[in-house]
Coordinates of C-alpha atoms in Angstrom, one line a residue:
Chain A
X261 CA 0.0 0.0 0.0
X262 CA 1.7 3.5 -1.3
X263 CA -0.2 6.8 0.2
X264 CA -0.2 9.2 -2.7
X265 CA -0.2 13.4 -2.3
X266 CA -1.5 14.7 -5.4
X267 CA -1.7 18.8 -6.2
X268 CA -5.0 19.8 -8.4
X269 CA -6.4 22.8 -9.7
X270 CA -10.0 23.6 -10.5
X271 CA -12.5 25.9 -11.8
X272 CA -15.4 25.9 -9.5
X273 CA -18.2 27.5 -11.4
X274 CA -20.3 24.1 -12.6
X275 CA -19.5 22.2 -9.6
X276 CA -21.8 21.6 -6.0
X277 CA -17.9 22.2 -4.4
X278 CA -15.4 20.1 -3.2
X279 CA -17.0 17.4 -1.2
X280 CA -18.7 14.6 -2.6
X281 CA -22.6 14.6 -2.0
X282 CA -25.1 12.2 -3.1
X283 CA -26.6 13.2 -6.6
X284 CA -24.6 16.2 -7.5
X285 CA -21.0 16.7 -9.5
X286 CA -18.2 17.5 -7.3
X287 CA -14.8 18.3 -7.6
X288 CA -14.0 14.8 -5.6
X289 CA -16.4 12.7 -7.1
X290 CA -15.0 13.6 -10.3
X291 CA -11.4 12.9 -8.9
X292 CA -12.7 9.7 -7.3
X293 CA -14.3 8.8 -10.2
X294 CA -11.1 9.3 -12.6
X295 CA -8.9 7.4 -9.7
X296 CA -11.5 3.9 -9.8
X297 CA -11.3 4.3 -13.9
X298 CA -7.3 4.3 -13.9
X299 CA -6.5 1.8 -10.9
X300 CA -9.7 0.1 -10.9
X301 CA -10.2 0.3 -7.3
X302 CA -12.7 2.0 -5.3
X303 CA -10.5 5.1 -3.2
X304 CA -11.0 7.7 -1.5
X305 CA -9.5 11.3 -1.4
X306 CA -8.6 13.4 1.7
X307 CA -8.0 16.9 0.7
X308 CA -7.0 19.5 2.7
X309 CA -9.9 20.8 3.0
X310 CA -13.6 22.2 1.7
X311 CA -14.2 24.7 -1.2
X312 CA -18.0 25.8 -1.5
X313 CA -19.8 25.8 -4.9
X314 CA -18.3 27.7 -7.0
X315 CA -15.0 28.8 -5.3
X316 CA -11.7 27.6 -7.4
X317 CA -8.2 26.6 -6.6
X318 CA -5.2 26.9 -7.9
X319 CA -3.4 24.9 -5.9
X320 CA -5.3 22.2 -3.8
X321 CA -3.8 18.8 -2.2
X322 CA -5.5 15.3 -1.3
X323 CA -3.8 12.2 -0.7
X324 CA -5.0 9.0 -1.1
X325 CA -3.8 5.2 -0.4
X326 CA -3.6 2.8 -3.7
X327 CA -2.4 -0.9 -4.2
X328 CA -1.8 -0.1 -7.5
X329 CA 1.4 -0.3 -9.1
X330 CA 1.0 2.4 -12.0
X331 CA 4.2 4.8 -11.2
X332 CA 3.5 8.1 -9.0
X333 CA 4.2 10.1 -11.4
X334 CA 2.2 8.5 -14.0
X335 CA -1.4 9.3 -12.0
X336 CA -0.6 13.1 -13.8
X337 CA -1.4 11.8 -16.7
X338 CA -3.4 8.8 -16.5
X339 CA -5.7 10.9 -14.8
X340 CA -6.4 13.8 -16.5
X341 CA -6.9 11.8 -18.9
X342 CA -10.4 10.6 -17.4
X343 CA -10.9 14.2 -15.5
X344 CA -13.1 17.4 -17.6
X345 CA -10.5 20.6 -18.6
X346 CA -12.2 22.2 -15.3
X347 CA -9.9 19.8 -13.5
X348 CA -6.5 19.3 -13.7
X349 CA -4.0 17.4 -11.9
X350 CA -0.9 19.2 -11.7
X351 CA 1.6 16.3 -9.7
X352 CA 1.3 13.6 -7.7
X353 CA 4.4 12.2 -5.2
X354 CA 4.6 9.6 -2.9
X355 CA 4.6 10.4 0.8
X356 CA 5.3 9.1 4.0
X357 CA 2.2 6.7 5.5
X358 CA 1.6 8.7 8.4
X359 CA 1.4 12.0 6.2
X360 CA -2.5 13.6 5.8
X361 CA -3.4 16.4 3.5
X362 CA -5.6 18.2 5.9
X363 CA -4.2 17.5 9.4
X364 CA -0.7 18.1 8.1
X365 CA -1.2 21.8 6.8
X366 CA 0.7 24.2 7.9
X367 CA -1.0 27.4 6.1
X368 CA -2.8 28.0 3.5
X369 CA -3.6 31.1 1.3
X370 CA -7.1 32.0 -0.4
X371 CA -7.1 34.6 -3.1
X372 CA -10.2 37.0 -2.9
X373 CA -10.7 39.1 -6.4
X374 CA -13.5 42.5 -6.2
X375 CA -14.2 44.0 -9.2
X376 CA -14.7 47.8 -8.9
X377 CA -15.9 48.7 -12.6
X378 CA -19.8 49.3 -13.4
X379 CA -20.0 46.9 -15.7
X380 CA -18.0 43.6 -15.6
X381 CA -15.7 42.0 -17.6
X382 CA -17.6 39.0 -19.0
X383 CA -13.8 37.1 -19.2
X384 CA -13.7 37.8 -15.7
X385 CA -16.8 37.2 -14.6
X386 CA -16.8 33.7 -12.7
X387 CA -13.5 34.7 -10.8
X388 CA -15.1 38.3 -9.6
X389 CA -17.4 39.3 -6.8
X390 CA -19.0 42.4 -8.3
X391 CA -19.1 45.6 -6.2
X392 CA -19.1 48.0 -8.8
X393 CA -17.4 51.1 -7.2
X394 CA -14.1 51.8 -5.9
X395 CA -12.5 51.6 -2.5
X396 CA -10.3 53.6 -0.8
X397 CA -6.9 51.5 -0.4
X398 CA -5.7 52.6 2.5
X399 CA -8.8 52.7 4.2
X400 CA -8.9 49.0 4.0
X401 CA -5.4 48.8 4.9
X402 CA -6.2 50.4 8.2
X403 CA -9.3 48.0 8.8
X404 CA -7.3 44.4 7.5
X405 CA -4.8 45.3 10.2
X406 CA -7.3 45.0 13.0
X407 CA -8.3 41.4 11.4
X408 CA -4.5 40.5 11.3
X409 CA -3.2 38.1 14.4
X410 CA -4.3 35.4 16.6
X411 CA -7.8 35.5 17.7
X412 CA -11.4 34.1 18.3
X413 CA -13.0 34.0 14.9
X414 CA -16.2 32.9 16.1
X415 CA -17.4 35.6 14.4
X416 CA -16.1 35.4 11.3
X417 CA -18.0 31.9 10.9
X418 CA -21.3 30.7 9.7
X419 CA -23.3 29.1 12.1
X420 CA -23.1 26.0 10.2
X421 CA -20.1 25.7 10.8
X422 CA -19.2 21.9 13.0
X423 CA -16.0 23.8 14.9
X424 CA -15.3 23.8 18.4
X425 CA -12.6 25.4 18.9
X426 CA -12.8 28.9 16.9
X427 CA -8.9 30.4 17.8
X428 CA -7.2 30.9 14.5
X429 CA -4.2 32.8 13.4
X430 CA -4.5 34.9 10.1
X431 CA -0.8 35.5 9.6
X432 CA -1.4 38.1 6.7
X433 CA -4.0 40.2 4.6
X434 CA -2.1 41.3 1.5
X435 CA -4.4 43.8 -0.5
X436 CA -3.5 45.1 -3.8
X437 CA -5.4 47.0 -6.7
X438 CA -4.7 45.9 -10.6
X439 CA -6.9 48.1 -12.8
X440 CA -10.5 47.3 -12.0
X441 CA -9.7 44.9 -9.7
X442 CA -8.5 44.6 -6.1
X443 CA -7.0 41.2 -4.9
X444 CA -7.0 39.9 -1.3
X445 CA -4.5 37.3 -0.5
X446 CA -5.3 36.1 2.7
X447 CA -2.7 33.8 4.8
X448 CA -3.3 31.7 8.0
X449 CA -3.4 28.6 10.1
X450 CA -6.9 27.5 9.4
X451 CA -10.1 28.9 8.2
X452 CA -13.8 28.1 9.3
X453 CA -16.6 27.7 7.2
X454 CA -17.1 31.1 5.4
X455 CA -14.2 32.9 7.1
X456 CA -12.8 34.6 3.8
X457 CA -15.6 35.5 2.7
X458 CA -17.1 37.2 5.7
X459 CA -13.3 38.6 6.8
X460 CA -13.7 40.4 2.9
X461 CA -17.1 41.1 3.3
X462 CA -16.4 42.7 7.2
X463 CA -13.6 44.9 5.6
X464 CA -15.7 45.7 2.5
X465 CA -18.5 47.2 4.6
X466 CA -16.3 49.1 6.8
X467 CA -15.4 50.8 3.8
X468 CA -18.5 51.2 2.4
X469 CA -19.5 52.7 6.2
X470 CA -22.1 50.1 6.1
X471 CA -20.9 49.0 9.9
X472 CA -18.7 50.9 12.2
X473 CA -14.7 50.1 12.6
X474 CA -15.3 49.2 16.2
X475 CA -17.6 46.2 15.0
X476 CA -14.0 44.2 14.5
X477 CA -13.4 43.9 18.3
X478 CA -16.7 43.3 19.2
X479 CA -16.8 40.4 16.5
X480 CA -13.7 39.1 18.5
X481 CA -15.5 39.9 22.5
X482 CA -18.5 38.9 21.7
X483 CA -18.6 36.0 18.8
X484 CA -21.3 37.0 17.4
X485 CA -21.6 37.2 13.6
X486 CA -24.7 39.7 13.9
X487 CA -21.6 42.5 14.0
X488 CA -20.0 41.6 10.8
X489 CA -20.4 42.3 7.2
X490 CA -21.9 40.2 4.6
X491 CA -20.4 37.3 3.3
X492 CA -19.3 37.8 -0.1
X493 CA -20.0 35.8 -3.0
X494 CA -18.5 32.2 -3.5
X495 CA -16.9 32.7 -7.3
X496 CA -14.9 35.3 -5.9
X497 CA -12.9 33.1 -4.2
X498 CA -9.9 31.0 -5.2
X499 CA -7.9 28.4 -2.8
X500 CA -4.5 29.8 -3.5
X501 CA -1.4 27.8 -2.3
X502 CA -1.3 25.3 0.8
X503 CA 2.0 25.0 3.0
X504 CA 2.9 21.6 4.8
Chain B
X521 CA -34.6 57.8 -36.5
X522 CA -31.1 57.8 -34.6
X523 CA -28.0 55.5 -35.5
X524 CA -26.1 54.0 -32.4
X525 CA -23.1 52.6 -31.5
X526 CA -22.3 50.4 -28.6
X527 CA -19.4 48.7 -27.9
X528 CA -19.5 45.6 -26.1
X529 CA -17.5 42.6 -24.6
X530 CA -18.2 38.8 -24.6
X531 CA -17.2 35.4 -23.4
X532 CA -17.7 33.4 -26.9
X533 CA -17.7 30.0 -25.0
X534 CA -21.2 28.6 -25.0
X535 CA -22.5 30.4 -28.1
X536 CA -22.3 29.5 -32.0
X537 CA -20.5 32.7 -32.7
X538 CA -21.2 36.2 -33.4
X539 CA -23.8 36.3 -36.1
X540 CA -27.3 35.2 -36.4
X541 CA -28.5 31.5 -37.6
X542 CA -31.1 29.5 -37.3
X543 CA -31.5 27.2 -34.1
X544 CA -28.3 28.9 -32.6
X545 CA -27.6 30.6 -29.7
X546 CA -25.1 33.5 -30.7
X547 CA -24.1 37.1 -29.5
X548 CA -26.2 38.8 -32.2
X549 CA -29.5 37.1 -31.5
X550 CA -28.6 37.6 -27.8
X551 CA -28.5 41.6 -27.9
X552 CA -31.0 41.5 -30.6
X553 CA -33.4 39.8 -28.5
X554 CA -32.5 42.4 -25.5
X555 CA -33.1 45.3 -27.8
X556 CA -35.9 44.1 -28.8
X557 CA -37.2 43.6 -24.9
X558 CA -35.7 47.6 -23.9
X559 CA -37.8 49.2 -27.5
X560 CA -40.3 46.7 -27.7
X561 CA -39.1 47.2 -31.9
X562 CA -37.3 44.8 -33.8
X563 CA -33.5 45.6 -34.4
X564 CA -31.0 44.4 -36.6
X565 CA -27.4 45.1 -35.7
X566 CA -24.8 45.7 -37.9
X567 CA -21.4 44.5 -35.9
X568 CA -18.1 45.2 -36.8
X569 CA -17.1 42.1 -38.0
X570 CA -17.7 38.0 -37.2
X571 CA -15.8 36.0 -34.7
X572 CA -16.7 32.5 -34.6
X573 CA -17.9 29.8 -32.4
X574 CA -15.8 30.2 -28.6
X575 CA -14.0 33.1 -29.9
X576 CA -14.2 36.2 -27.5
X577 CA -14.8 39.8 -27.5
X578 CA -13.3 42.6 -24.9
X579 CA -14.4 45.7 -27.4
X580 CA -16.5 44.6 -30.5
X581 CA -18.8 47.2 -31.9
X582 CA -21.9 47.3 -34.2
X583 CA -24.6 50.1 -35.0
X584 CA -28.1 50.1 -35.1
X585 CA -31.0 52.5 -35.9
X586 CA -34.0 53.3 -33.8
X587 CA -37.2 55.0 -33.2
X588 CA -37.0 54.4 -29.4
X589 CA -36.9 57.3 -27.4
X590 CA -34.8 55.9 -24.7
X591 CA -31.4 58.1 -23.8
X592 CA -28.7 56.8 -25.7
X593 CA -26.3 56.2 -22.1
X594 CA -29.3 54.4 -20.8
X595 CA -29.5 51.7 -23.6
X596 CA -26.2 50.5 -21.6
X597 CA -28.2 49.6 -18.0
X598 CA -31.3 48.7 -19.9
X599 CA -29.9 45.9 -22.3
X600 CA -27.5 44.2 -19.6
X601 CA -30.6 44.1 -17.4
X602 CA -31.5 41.4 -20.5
X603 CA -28.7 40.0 -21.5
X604 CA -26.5 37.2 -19.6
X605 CA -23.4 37.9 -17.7
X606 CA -21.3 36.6 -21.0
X607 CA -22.3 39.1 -22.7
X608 CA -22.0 42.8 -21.3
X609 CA -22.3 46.5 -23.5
X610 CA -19.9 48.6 -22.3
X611 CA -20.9 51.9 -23.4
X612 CA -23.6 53.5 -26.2
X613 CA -23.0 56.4 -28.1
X614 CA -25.1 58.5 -31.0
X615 CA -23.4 58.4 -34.0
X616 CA -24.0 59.9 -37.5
X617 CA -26.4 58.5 -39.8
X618 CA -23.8 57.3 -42.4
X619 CA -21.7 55.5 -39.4
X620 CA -21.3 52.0 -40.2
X621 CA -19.8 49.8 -37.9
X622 CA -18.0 47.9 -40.3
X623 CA -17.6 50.1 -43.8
X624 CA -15.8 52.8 -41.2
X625 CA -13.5 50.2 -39.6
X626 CA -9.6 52.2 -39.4
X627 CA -8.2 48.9 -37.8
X628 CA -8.6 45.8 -35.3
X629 CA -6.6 44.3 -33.1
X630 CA -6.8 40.5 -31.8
X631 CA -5.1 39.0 -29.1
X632 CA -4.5 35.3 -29.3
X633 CA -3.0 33.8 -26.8
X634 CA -1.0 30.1 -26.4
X635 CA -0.3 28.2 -22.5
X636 CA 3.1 26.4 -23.2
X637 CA 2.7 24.7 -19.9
X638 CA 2.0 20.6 -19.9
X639 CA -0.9 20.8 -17.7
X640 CA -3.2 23.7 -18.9
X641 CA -4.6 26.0 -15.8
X642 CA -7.9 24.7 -15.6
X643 CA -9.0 28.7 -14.5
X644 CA -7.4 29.5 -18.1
X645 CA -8.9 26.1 -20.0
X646 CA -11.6 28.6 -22.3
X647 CA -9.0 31.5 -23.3
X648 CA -5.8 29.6 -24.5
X649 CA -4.8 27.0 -27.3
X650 CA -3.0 24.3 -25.5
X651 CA 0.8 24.0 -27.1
X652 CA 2.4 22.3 -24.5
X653 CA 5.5 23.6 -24.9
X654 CA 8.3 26.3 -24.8
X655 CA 8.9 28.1 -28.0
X656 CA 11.8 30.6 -28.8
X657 CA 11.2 34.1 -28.6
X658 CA 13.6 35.0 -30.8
X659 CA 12.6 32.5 -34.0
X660 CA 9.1 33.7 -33.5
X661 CA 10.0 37.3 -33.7
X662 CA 12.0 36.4 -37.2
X663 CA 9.1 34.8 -38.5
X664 CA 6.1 37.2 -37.6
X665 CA 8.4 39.7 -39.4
X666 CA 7.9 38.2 -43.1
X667 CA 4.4 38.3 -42.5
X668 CA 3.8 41.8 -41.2
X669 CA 3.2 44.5 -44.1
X670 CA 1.0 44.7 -47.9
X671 CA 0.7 41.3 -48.9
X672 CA -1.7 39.1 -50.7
X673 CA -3.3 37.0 -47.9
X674 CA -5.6 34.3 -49.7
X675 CA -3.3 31.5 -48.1
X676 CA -3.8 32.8 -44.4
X677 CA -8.0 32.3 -45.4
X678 CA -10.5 29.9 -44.9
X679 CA -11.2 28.0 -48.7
X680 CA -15.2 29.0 -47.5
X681 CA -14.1 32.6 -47.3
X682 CA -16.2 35.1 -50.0
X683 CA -13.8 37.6 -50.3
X684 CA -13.1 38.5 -53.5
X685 CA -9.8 41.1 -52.5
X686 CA -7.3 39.0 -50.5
X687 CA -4.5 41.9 -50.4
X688 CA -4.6 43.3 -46.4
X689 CA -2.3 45.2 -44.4
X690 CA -0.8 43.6 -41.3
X691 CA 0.2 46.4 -39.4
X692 CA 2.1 44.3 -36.6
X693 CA 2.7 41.4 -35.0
X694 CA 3.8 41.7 -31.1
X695 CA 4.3 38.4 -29.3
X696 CA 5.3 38.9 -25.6
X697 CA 5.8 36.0 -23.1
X698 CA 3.9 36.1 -19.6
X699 CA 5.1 33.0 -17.5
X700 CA 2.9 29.9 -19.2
X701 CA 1.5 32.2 -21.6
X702 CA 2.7 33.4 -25.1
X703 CA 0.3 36.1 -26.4
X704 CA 0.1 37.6 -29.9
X705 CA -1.6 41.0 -30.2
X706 CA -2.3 41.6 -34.3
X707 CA -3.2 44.5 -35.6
X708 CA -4.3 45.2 -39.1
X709 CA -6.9 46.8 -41.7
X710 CA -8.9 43.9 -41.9
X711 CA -9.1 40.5 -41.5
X712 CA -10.2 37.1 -44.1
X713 CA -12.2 34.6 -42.1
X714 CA -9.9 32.8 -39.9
X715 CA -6.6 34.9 -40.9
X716 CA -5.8 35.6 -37.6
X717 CA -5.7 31.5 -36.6
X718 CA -3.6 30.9 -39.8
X719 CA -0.7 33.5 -39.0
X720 CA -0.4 32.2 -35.5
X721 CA -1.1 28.7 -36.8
X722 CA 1.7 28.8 -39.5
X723 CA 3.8 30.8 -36.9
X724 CA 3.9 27.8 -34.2
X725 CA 4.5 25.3 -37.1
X726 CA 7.6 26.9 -38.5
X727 CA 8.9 27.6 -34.7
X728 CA 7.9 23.9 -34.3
X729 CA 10.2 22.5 -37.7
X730 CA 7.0 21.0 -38.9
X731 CA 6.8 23.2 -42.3
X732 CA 10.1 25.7 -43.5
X733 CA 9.8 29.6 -43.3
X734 CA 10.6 29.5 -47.0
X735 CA 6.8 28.5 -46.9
X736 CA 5.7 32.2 -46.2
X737 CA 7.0 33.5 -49.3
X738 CA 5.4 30.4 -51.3
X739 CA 2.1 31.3 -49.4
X740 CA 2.4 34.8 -50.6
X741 CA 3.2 34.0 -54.5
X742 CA 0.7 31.0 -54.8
X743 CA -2.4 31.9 -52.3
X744 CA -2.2 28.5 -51.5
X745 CA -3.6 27.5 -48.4
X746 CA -1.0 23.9 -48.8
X747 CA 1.8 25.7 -48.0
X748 CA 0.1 27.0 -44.3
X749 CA 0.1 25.5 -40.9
X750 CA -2.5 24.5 -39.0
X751 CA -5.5 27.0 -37.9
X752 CA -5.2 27.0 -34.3
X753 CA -8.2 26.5 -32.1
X754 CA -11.3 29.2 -32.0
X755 CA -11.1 29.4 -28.0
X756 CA -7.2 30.8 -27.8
X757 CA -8.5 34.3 -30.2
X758 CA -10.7 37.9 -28.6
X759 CA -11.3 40.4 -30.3
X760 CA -9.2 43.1 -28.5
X761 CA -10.0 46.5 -29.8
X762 CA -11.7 48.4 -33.4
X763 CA -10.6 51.8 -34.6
X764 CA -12.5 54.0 -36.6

């Protein structure tokens, strides 16, 4: 028995996300799927975690354990082969038994693209949450800073979200603007259920002085998602590297 | 009666092209159907040019004439309330009544644009032909070269092309590399059907040793389409600007 770490990138917009469900295309059913076609077993994938409908990644890991004797570097091909152009393997390498593609992260980074302009590029349009006016860079610089560090994200969670224990560390929010655009890279520990998309939807409506600055620490006293911003769209969203 | 203009943008993926047909969804039937929804009139439009099946769009134009008494600017909100997020109009402007959005054409520019890397990015799949690998620089800029300028282009067209003048003015050629990416921006007076595809096409297969660069000159004396390379696929080619 060989346990396998494979990297894979998707596009998100025709799938019910990551995980595999009953009755609907997923990202790991099709994986699963292409894995039983090429080995002819029955395996499972453990990735490093969930992506919502819709949400993409550039850079996602799973590992699986295979009998099979096809060469680990021969699963790149063999399975894109059986896999849609939405999903590509990009390498596969064989790792120690005890290794585990979620429990074994070390960081990861999501990528969260805004489009400013009235009217949206239709290229662009399944990788963009649309706000359709500017923002005020250093504005959001100020409010990212207060989101920065090690704290109870409780908040920043929705409330179907299975956690316990809600202490997370976002090492760093890198904001940037590229024409139209503005680009959140977003790097910590772990993330709860929604945690992006509600950190850049907290931010965004600071800005917009939809809620007041001071909401930030009360999100972290109190817990209580009623103090935050929205939570932004799902196709805005891209998993962007993971670090073991 | 007044003529406008409006330039729009589109993501050619899931339609049969630009024009109108029978049975098909395209781009013109689309904002057709819109106009027709915002004026409650029928409306033909009058683009500047085709594109084909899964080719793209960031600035095509076309006119139209109508009685509607709609503001001109407001014909941009009111049709994308219609039309689907593939398909956006960027702006609308009055223009004279002997405008014609394809007669008055000064110049276009396409961008097509090549992924060299083995695995294609999956977030990229619908905007790149997939080479697979690394091309020189250098040799490309030597070849593009003998096909810039005046020339007789009747072997860089389609054989169902109904031109009857094949001379056309390729103003330039740039190719510039961005990591995975090669991209070709072409700029000229006008365009046969499928040109553009045929000068990268025969581009890649003389950087590729699969026909000799003597074969330009041959293509230029002969109008053969034999002497050629391949036309490369629909999905790699937008539209990138129109000058009039």
């Amino acid at each position: 028995m060989r346990r396998i770490c494979i990297c894979f990138a998707y596009k998100g917009t025709r799938y019910s996300g990551l995980q595999k469900q009953p009755n609907h295309d997923t990202i790991q059913s099709q994986v699963e799927n292409a894995l039983e076609k090429v080995t002819c077993q029955k395996i499972n994938i453990y990735p490093s975690g969930r992506t919502d409908a819709g949400v993409h990644a550039l850079k996602q890991y799973a590992h699986f354990d295979t009998l099979s004797k096809i060469l680990t570097q021969n699963f790149v091909t063999a399975l894109n082969t059986y896999l849609p152009p939405d999903i590509r393997i990009m390498s596969a390498t064989e790792v120690d038994k005890d290794f585990h593609a979620r429990k074994n992260v070390k960081s990861k980074t999501y990528l969260y693209i805004v489009s400013t302009s009235k009217i949206t590029n239709p290229l662009l349009y399944d990788y963009v949450c649309e706000k359709k006016h500017d923002y005020d860079l250093k504005k959001i610089n100020e409010i990212k800073k207060l989101i920065e560090g090690t704290h109870n994200f409780k908040a920043f969670c929705a409330s179907k979200s299975s956690a316990n224990n809600f202490v997370r560390t976002v090492e760093s929010i890198e904001v940037e603007k590229k024409c139209d655009l503005i680009l959140f890279k977003i790097t910590g520990n772990g993330f709860l259920y929604n945690m992006v998309r509600i950190i850049v939807g907290t931010i965004l409506d600071i800005a917009d002085n939809k809620i007041p600055i001071e909401n930030i620490a009360k999100m972290f006293e109190s817990g209580d998602r009623k103090f935050g911003g929205r939570t932004v769209c799902a196709k805005g969203l891209m998993l962007y590297d993971v670090k073991y």
